[in-house]
mmCIF file of C-alpha atoms and ligand atoms in Angstrom:
data_model
loop_
_atom_site.group_PDB
_atom_site.id
_atom_site.type_symbol
_atom_site.label_atom_id
_atom_site.label_comp_id
_atom_site.label_asym_id
_atom_site.label_seq_id
_atom_site.Cartn_x
_atom_site.Cartn_y
_atom_site.Cartn_z
ATOM 1 C CA MET A 142 0.016 0.106 0.040
ATOM 2 C CA SER A 143 1.305 3.434 -0.817
ATOM 3 C CA LYS A 144 1.268 5.749 2.173
ATOM 4 C CA LYS A 145 -1.922 6.169 3.637
ATOM 5 C CA VAL A 146 -2.749 8.223 6.983
ATOM 6 C CA ALA A 147 -5.702 7.692 9.097
ATOM 7 C CA LEU A 148 -7.003 10.032 12.104
ATOM 8 C CA ILE A 149 -8.760 8.246 14.683
ATOM 9 C CA THR A 150 -10.809 10.121 17.549
ATOM 10 C CA GLY A 151 -11.109 8.943 21.199
ATOM 11 C CA ALA A 152 -8.257 6.579 20.347
ATOM 12 C CA GLY A 153 -7.043 6.219 24.050
ATOM 13 C CA GLN A 154 -8.851 3.253 25.117
ATOM 14 C CA GLY A 155 -11.668 0.837 24.356
ATOM 15 C CA ILE A 156 -12.714 0.604 20.327
ATOM 16 C CA GLY A 157 -10.735 3.580 19.233
ATOM 17 C CA LYS A 158 -7.218 2.492 20.644
ATOM 18 C CA SER A 159 -8.104 -1.169 18.972
ATOM 19 C CA ILE A 160 -8.868 0.589 15.566
ATOM 20 C CA ALA A 161 -5.647 2.575 15.644
ATOM 21 C CA LEU A 162 -3.545 -0.652 16.335
ATOM 22 C CA GLN A 163 -5.536 -2.448 13.299
ATOM 23 C CA LEU A 164 -4.918 0.646 10.893
ATOM 24 C CA SER A 165 -1.248 0.846 11.969
ATOM 25 C CA ALA A 166 -1.111 -3.023 11.551
ATOM 26 C CA ASP A 167 -2.889 -2.311 8.250
ATOM 27 C CA GLY A 168 -0.134 0.028 7.243
ATOM 28 C CA PHE A 169 -1.441 3.092 7.898
ATOM 29 C CA GLU A 170 0.113 5.937 9.617
ATOM 30 C CA VAL A 171 -2.448 7.110 12.388
ATOM 31 C CA ALA A 172 -3.010 10.261 14.408
ATOM 32 C CA LEU A 173 -4.418 9.645 17.664
ATOM 33 C CA THR A 174 -6.960 12.596 18.962
ATOM 34 C CA GLY A 175 -8.410 12.642 22.038
ATOM 35 C CA ARG A 176 -8.907 14.860 25.246
ATOM 36 C CA HIS A 177 -6.176 13.348 27.521
ATOM 37 C CA LEU A 178 -2.738 13.537 25.625
ATOM 38 C CA ASP A 179 -0.996 11.225 28.032
ATOM 39 C CA LYS A 180 -3.316 8.164 27.070
ATOM 40 C CA MET A 181 -2.920 9.164 23.252
ATOM 41 C CA GLN A 182 0.801 9.263 23.609
ATOM 42 C CA ALA A 183 0.745 5.979 25.266
ATOM 43 C CA VAL A 184 -0.977 4.262 22.489
ATOM 44 C CA ALA A 185 1.143 5.988 19.889
ATOM 45 C CA ASP A 186 4.316 4.783 21.787
ATOM 46 C CA GLU A 187 2.928 1.027 21.748
ATOM 47 C CA ILE A 188 2.590 1.494 17.725
ATOM 48 C CA ASN A 189 5.708 3.178 17.376
ATOM 49 C CA GLY A 190 7.366 0.440 19.456
ATOM 50 C CA ASN A 191 5.854 -1.836 16.901
ATOM 51 C CA GLY A 192 7.670 -0.329 13.932
ATOM 52 C CA GLY A 193 4.344 1.722 13.011
ATOM 53 C CA HIS A 194 4.269 5.594 12.756
ATOM 54 C CA ALA A 195 1.874 7.414 15.252
ATOM 55 C CA ILE A 196 1.362 10.809 16.481
ATOM 56 C CA ALA A 197 -0.836 11.737 19.402
ATOM 57 C CA ILE A 198 -2.973 15.131 19.484
ATOM 58 C CA GLN A 199 -4.863 16.637 22.071
ATOM 59 C CA SER A 200 -8.368 17.583 20.797
ATOM 60 C CA ASP A 201 -11.933 17.476 22.081
ATOM 61 C CA VAL A 202 -14.311 16.792 19.489
ATOM 62 C CA GLN A 203 -16.849 18.891 20.681
ATOM 63 C CA SER A 204 -14.676 21.832 19.659
ATOM 64 C CA LYS A 205 -14.923 22.518 16.043
ATOM 65 C CA ALA A 206 -11.825 24.614 16.325
ATOM 66 C CA GLU A 207 -9.826 21.689 18.093
ATOM 67 C CA VAL A 208 -11.273 19.333 15.390
ATOM 68 C CA ASP A 209 -9.844 21.511 12.206
ATOM 69 C CA GLN A 210 -6.797 21.922 14.444
ATOM 70 C CA ALA A 211 -6.307 18.128 14.805
ATOM 71 C CA VAL A 212 -6.670 17.607 10.983
ATOM 72 C CA ALA A 213 -4.311 20.684 10.378
ATOM 73 C CA ALA A 214 -1.696 18.930 12.654
ATOM 74 C CA THR A 215 -2.028 15.657 11.188
ATOM 75 C CA VAL A 216 -1.443 17.031 7.727
ATOM 76 C CA ALA A 217 1.517 19.102 8.756
ATOM 77 C CA LYS A 218 3.063 16.071 10.353
ATOM 78 C CA LEU A 219 1.984 13.261 8.224
ATOM 79 C CA GLY A 220 1.534 14.893 5.044
ATOM 80 C CA GLN A 221 -2.097 14.047 4.020
ATOM 81 C CA LEU A 222 -5.300 12.503 5.292
ATOM 82 C CA ASN A 223 -6.931 9.519 3.654
ATOM 83 C CA VAL A 224 -9.300 7.764 6.325
ATOM 84 C CA TYR A 225 -11.248 9.704 9.289
ATOM 85 C CA VAL A 226 -12.922 7.873 11.974
ATOM 86 C CA ASN A 227 -15.190 9.432 14.174
ATOM 87 C CA ASN A 228 -15.094 6.908 16.988
ATOM 88 C CA ALA A 229 -15.296 9.473 20.281
ATOM 89 C CA GLY A 230 -18.230 8.920 22.240
ATOM 90 C CA ILE A 231 -19.967 8.915 25.792
ATOM 91 C CA ALA A 232 -22.992 6.920 26.983
ATOM 92 C CA VAL A 233 -25.382 8.360 29.469
ATOM 93 C CA VAL A 234 -27.654 5.799 31.594
ATOM 94 C CA ASP A 235 -31.120 7.395 32.364
ATOM 95 C CA PRO A 236 -34.791 6.629 31.696
ATOM 96 C CA VAL A 237 -35.641 8.919 29.191
ATOM 97 C CA ALA A 238 -38.269 10.690 31.417
ATOM 98 C CA GLU A 239 -35.447 11.608 33.583
ATOM 99 C CA THR A 240 -32.614 12.662 31.270
ATOM 100 C CA THR A 241 -31.738 15.985 32.254
ATOM 101 C CA GLU A 242 -31.198 18.813 29.629
ATOM 102 C CA ALA A 243 -27.484 18.969 30.746
ATOM 103 C CA GLU A 244 -26.921 15.315 29.977
ATOM 104 C CA MET A 245 -28.806 15.289 26.714
ATOM 105 C CA ARG A 246 -26.765 18.633 25.620
ATOM 106 C CA ARG A 247 -23.428 16.699 26.610
ATOM 107 C CA LEU A 248 -24.552 13.820 24.474
ATOM 108 C CA LEU A 249 -25.303 15.804 21.612
ATOM 109 C CA ASP A 250 -22.344 17.650 21.739
ATOM 110 C CA ILE A 251 -19.847 15.026 21.793
ATOM 111 C CA ASN A 252 -21.729 12.010 19.723
ATOM 112 C CA VAL A 253 -23.302 14.328 17.330
ATOM 113 C CA MET A 254 -21.799 17.545 16.711
ATOM 114 C CA GLY A 255 -18.330 15.918 17.347
ATOM 115 C CA ALA A 256 -19.015 13.754 14.203
ATOM 116 C CA LEU A 257 -20.495 16.568 12.525
ATOM 117 C CA PHE A 258 -17.601 18.620 12.956
ATOM 118 C CA GLY A 259 -15.374 15.686 11.942
ATOM 119 C CA ILE A 260 -16.953 14.973 8.847
ATOM 120 C CA GLN A 261 -16.683 18.522 7.904
ATOM 121 C CA ALA A 262 -13.352 18.756 8.636
ATOM 122 C CA ALA A 263 -12.597 15.663 6.696
ATOM 123 C CA ALA A 264 -14.279 16.515 3.768
ATOM 124 C CA LYS A 265 -12.600 19.880 3.529
ATOM 125 C CA GLN A 266 -9.215 18.191 3.647
ATOM 126 C CA PHE A 267 -9.964 15.465 0.953
ATOM 127 C CA LYS A 268 -11.294 18.025 -1.422
ATOM 128 C CA LYS A 269 -8.202 20.544 -0.714
ATOM 129 C CA GLN A 270 -6.109 17.510 -1.577
ATOM 130 C CA GLY A 271 -8.225 16.358 -4.583
ATOM 131 C CA THR A 272 -8.059 12.823 -3.435
ATOM 132 C CA PRO A 273 -10.716 10.112 -2.435
ATOM 133 C CA GLY A 274 -11.477 9.703 1.181
ATOM 134 C CA LYS A 275 -13.076 7.754 3.541
ATOM 135 C CA ILE A 276 -15.258 8.878 6.549
ATOM 136 C CA ILE A 277 -16.318 6.236 9.227
ATOM 137 C CA ASN A 278 -18.770 6.965 11.881
ATOM 138 C CA ALA A 279 -19.280 5.134 15.170
ATOM 139 C CA SER A 280 -22.990 4.623 15.733
ATOM 140 C CA SER A 281 -24.534 1.239 17.473
ATOM 141 C CA ILE A 282 -26.947 -1.611 17.765
ATOM 142 C CA ALA A 283 -28.631 1.248 19.807
ATOM 143 C CA GLY A 284 -28.613 3.278 16.432
ATOM 144 C CA HIS A 285 -30.943 0.763 15.381
ATOM 145 C CA GLU A 286 -33.096 0.110 18.054
ATOM 146 C CA GLY A 287 -33.935 2.136 20.835
ATOM 147 C CA PHE A 288 -32.207 0.769 23.955
ATOM 148 C CA PRO A 289 -33.814 1.221 27.449
ATOM 149 C CA MET A 290 -32.460 3.508 29.758
ATOM 150 C CA LEU A 291 -29.854 4.391 27.057
ATOM 151 C CA GLY A 292 -32.744 6.530 25.235
ATOM 152 C CA GLY A 293 -30.891 10.083 24.930
ATOM 153 C CA TYR A 294 -27.803 7.933 23.837
ATOM 154 C CA SER A 295 -29.903 5.922 21.213
ATOM 155 C CA ALA A 296 -31.160 9.049 19.826
ATOM 156 C CA THR A 297 -27.629 10.324 19.243
ATOM 157 C CA LYS A 298 -26.485 6.967 17.480
ATOM 158 C CA PHE A 299 -29.662 7.221 15.252
ATOM 159 C CA ALA A 300 -28.619 10.672 14.389
ATOM 160 C CA ILE A 301 -25.419 9.405 13.331
ATOM 161 C CA ARG A 302 -27.082 6.985 10.715
ATOM 162 C CA GLY A 303 -28.884 10.139 9.479
ATOM 163 C CA LEU A 304 -25.558 12.183 8.959
ATOM 164 C CA THR A 305 -23.780 9.139 7.600
ATOM 165 C CA GLN A 306 -26.455 8.518 4.684
ATOM 166 C CA ALA A 307 -26.989 12.049 4.093
ATOM 167 C CA ALA A 308 -22.977 13.057 3.969
ATOM 168 C CA ALA A 309 -22.542 9.886 1.670
ATOM 169 C CA LYS A 310 -25.209 11.102 -0.653
ATOM 170 C CA GLU A 311 -23.646 14.574 -0.641
ATOM 171 C CA LEU A 312 -19.784 13.673 -0.937
ATOM 172 C CA ALA A 313 -20.174 10.698 -3.601
ATOM 173 C CA LYS A 314 -19.341 13.106 -6.342
ATOM 174 C CA ASP A 315 -15.990 14.119 -4.690
ATOM 175 C CA HIS A 316 -15.137 10.282 -4.235
ATOM 176 C CA ILE A 317 -15.496 10.235 -0.516
ATOM 177 C CA THR A 318 -17.349 7.811 1.052
ATOM 178 C CA VAL A 319 -19.055 7.536 4.258
ATOM 179 C CA ASN A 320 -20.164 4.586 6.532
ATOM 180 C CA ALA A 321 -20.725 3.717 10.299
ATOM 181 C CA TYR A 322 -20.217 0.689 12.326
ATOM 182 C CA CYS A 323 -22.740 -0.423 14.723
ATOM 183 C CA PRO A 324 -21.403 -2.474 17.567
ATOM 184 C CA GLY A 325 -23.402 -4.277 19.987
ATOM 185 C CA ILE A 326 -22.286 -5.042 23.706
ATOM 186 C CA VAL A 327 -18.277 -4.289 23.513
ATOM 187 C CA LEU A 328 -16.128 -4.816 27.019
ATOM 188 C CA THR A 329 -14.729 -1.574 27.075
ATOM 189 C CA PRO A 330 -14.765 1.064 30.044
ATOM 190 C CA MET A 331 -17.670 2.438 28.476
ATOM 191 C CA TRP A 332 -19.776 -0.456 29.258
ATOM 192 C CA ASP A 333 -18.059 -0.779 32.965
ATOM 193 C CA GLU A 334 -19.733 2.446 33.526
ATOM 194 C CA ILE A 335 -23.181 1.304 31.781
ATOM 195 C CA ASP A 336 -23.092 -1.768 33.928
ATOM 196 C CA ASP A 337 -22.151 0.362 37.167
ATOM 197 C CA LYS A 338 -25.005 3.149 36.551
ATOM 198 C CA LEU A 339 -27.529 0.411 35.563
ATOM 199 C CA THR A 340 -26.877 -2.064 38.758
ATOM 200 C CA THR A 341 -27.220 1.179 40.958
ATOM 201 C CA LEU A 342 -30.308 2.535 39.445
ATOM 202 C CA GLU A 343 -31.909 -0.889 39.593
ATOM 203 C CA ASN A 344 -30.490 -1.940 42.806
ATOM 204 C CA LYS A 345 -28.659 -5.166 41.323
ATOM 205 C CA PRO A 346 -25.418 -6.803 41.649
ATOM 206 C CA LYS A 347 -22.249 -5.283 39.914
ATOM 207 C CA GLY A 348 -21.652 -7.152 36.669
ATOM 208 C CA SER A 349 -25.319 -8.272 36.393
ATOM 209 C CA ALA A 350 -26.219 -5.573 33.733
ATOM 210 C CA LEU A 351 -23.190 -6.733 31.683
ATOM 211 C CA LYS A 352 -23.999 -10.404 32.134
ATOM 212 C CA ASP A 353 -27.770 -10.095 31.034
ATOM 213 C CA ALA A 354 -26.902 -7.734 28.007
ATOM 214 C CA VAL A 355 -24.004 -10.513 27.079
ATOM 215 C CA ASP A 356 -26.728 -13.447 27.498
ATOM 216 C CA GLY A 357 -28.631 -11.964 24.943
ATOM 217 C CA ILE A 358 -26.009 -12.615 22.362
ATOM 218 C CA ALA A 359 -26.474 -15.344 19.782
ATOM 219 C CA LEU A 360 -22.600 -15.871 19.421
ATOM 220 C CA GLY A 361 -22.592 -16.304 23.224
ATOM 221 C CA ARG A 362 -19.619 -14.153 24.459
ATOM 222 C CA GLY A 363 -19.358 -10.248 24.637
ATOM 223 C CA GLU A 364 -17.726 -8.399 22.035
ATOM 224 C CA GLU A 365 -14.319 -7.549 21.865
ATOM 225 C CA PRO A 366 -12.800 -4.234 20.840
ATOM 226 C CA LYS A 367 -10.916 -6.093 17.815
ATOM 227 C CA ASP A 368 -14.315 -7.752 16.561
ATOM 228 C CA VAL A 369 -15.158 -3.877 15.667
ATOM 229 C CA SER A 370 -11.738 -3.178 14.464
ATOM 230 C CA ASN A 371 -11.785 -6.001 12.038
ATOM 231 C CA LEU A 372 -14.901 -4.226 10.336
ATOM 232 C CA VAL A 373 -13.177 -0.814 10.538
ATOM 233 C CA SER A 374 -10.239 -2.494 8.789
ATOM 234 C CA PHE A 375 -12.273 -3.494 5.815
ATOM 235 C CA LEU A 376 -14.102 -0.070 5.598
ATOM 236 C CA ALA A 377 -11.113 1.759 5.585
ATOM 237 C CA SER A 378 -9.418 -0.674 3.011
ATOM 238 C CA ASP A 379 -9.701 -0.620 -0.983
ATOM 239 C CA LYS A 380 -12.001 -3.269 -0.603
ATOM 240 C CA ALA A 381 -14.803 -1.098 0.642
ATOM 241 C CA ASP A 382 -14.412 1.457 -2.158
ATOM 242 C CA TYR A 383 -17.912 0.573 -3.745
ATOM 243 C CA ILE A 384 -19.589 0.681 -0.130
ATOM 244 C CA THR A 385 -21.270 4.256 1.166
ATOM 245 C CA GLY A 386 -23.855 5.613 2.953
ATOM 246 C CA GLN A 387 -24.245 2.155 5.220
ATOM 247 C CA ALA A 388 -24.496 1.672 9.073
ATOM 248 C CA ILE A 389 -23.057 -1.799 9.173
ATOM 249 C CA LEU A 390 -23.730 -4.211 12.328
ATOM 250 C CA VAL A 391 -21.127 -5.959 13.989
ATOM 251 C CA ASP A 392 -22.898 -7.030 17.180
ATOM 252 C CA GLY A 393 -22.566 -10.967 17.576
ATOM 253 C CA GLY A 394 -26.258 -11.225 16.536
ATOM 254 C CA ILE A 395 -28.024 -9.745 19.410
ATOM 255 C CA LYS A 396 -31.244 -11.651 19.874
ATOM 256 C CA TYR A 397 -33.484 -9.024 22.142
ATOM 257 C CA VAL A 398 -34.060 -6.079 19.998
HETATM 258 N N1 NAI B 64 -18.778 -0.093 24.165
HETATM 259 C C1 NAI B 64 -19.977 -0.415 23.217
HETATM 260 O O1 NAI B 64 -20.495 -1.529 24.073
HETATM 261 C C2 NAI B 64 -20.543 0.331 22.243
HETATM 262 C C3 NAI B 64 -19.752 1.422 21.947
HETATM 263 N N2 NAI B 64 -20.136 1.956 20.912
HETATM 264 C C4 NAI B 64 -19.662 3.460 20.460
HETATM 265 O O2 NAI B 64 -18.458 3.101 19.953
HETATM 266 C C5 NAI B 64 -17.165 4.214 20.059
HETATM 267 C C6 NAI B 64 -16.143 3.931 21.180
HETATM 268 O O3 NAI B 64 -16.927 3.538 22.338
HETATM 269 P P1 NAI B 64 -15.888 2.442 23.485
HETATM 270 O O4 NAI B 64 -14.513 2.127 23.161
HETATM 271 O O5 NAI B 64 -16.626 1.451 24.124
HETATM 272 O O6 NAI B 64 -15.855 3.891 24.923
HETATM 273 P P2 NAI B 64 -14.742 4.337 25.826
HETATM 274 O O7 NAI B 64 -15.678 4.962 26.786
HETATM 275 O O8 NAI B 64 -14.244 3.062 26.187
HETATM 276 O O9 NAI B 64 -13.705 5.250 24.906
HETATM 277 C C7 NAI B 64 -14.583 6.353 24.294
HETATM 278 C C8 NAI B 64 -13.241 7.600 24.184
HETATM 279 O O10 NAI B 64 -13.791 8.471 23.609
HETATM 280 C C9 NAI B 64 -13.238 9.697 24.155
HETATM 281 N N3 NAI B 64 -13.950 10.822 24.316
HETATM 282 C C10 NAI B 64 -15.031 10.829 25.247
HETATM 283 N N4 NAI B 64 -15.605 12.405 25.099
HETATM 284 C C11 NAI B 64 -14.704 12.817 23.968
HETATM 285 C C12 NAI B 64 -14.342 14.148 23.463
HETATM 286 N N5 NAI B 64 -15.443 15.172 23.975
HETATM 287 N N6 NAI B 64 -13.446 14.462 22.768
HETATM 288 C C13 NAI B 64 -12.700 13.432 22.282
HETATM 289 N N7 NAI B 64 -12.677 12.346 22.820
HETATM 290 C C14 NAI B 64 -13.694 11.976 23.802
HETATM 291 C C15 NAI B 64 -13.071 9.219 25.567
HETATM 292 O O11 NAI B 64 -11.824 9.772 26.145
HETATM 293 C C16 NAI B 64 -12.314 7.608 25.089
HETATM 294 O O12 NAI B 64 -10.875 7.478 24.831
HETATM 295 C C17 NAI B 64 -18.529 5.248 20.855
HETATM 296 O O13 NAI B 64 -18.602 6.130 20.022
HETATM 297 C C18 NAI B 64 -19.161 4.279 21.433
HETATM 298 O O14 NAI B 64 -20.569 5.342 21.861
HETATM 299 C C19 NAI B 64 -20.997 1.672 19.994
HETATM 300 C C20 NAI B 64 -21.721 0.297 20.371
HETATM 301 C C21 NAI B 64 -21.458 -0.070 21.348
HETATM 302 C C1 BUO B 65 -22.973 1.277 24.513
HETATM 303 C C2 BUO B 65 -23.884 0.679 23.589
HETATM 304 O O1 BUO B 65 -23.879 1.266 22.364
HETATM 305 C C3 BUO B 65 -24.755 -0.533 23.717
HETATM 306 C C4 BUO B 65 -25.472 -0.716 22.705
HETATM 307 O O2 BUO B 65 -24.755 -0.827 24.692
#
């Protein structure tokens, strides 16, 4: 593969870290962005120690200026941008009736506005380069089916599917594809937090919410970040050149939705 560069948001842990490691293994030079520079740097050090080429950039996806700066810093240091992965996200656990305005605005700012800023910055850079590009967004199984206690979060993941479809149609003429990955129950710090909050709200033993969710997976195990990064690896590759506007489930076959 001739040199290609991918930027991954929220790359310091969980699915984002796995995507960064996988795309590096696939031959990409990678820019890792997130709020905590030390975490990005640790992942970048691991990649560089394995013979890859990674840089760490501090950037909060809630800020359009910081997202634009992250793309500019990537191009300044790595020369170009070819793939942009809008991975960063947060979950909030609350019944819809009790979701606060502050919680919902935070969900929208990070999960939706952050992805919108990323699509805009990436598309602008691809057009400036005059090259094809790939934008890959994090949706969820909760973007296909509303999840109880994750209503606000589900709304943001439905929104990602809408943005993905519309941007794919608008940007196709510029040879830019836009797709989304939709994981199920992935064993990352996000689900540790969801389990903690669900079991507290429902007065159940710690770990039981995660166990119940995993029990609903046809393939019989919780999803590993690698299961997701395998799909992103495909979507970022030339093999996915004819795929756009799709929100692809990678959930092990969740039975209860
Ligand atoms: N864990 C799961 O079961 C599922 C996760 N997803 C989605 O996959 C993506 C990654 O999730 P996980 O790795 O599980 O979560 P995680 O909580 O382990 O990691 C999320 C990352 O996003 C970063 N982040 C949060 N707010 C940010 C901001 N304002 N600016 C920049 N970075 C920010 C965090 O610092 C963290 O590194 C998210 O968009 C999530 O909604 C989708 C379906 C299932
Ligand atoms: C965090 C998430 O997206 C689910 C479905 O659990």
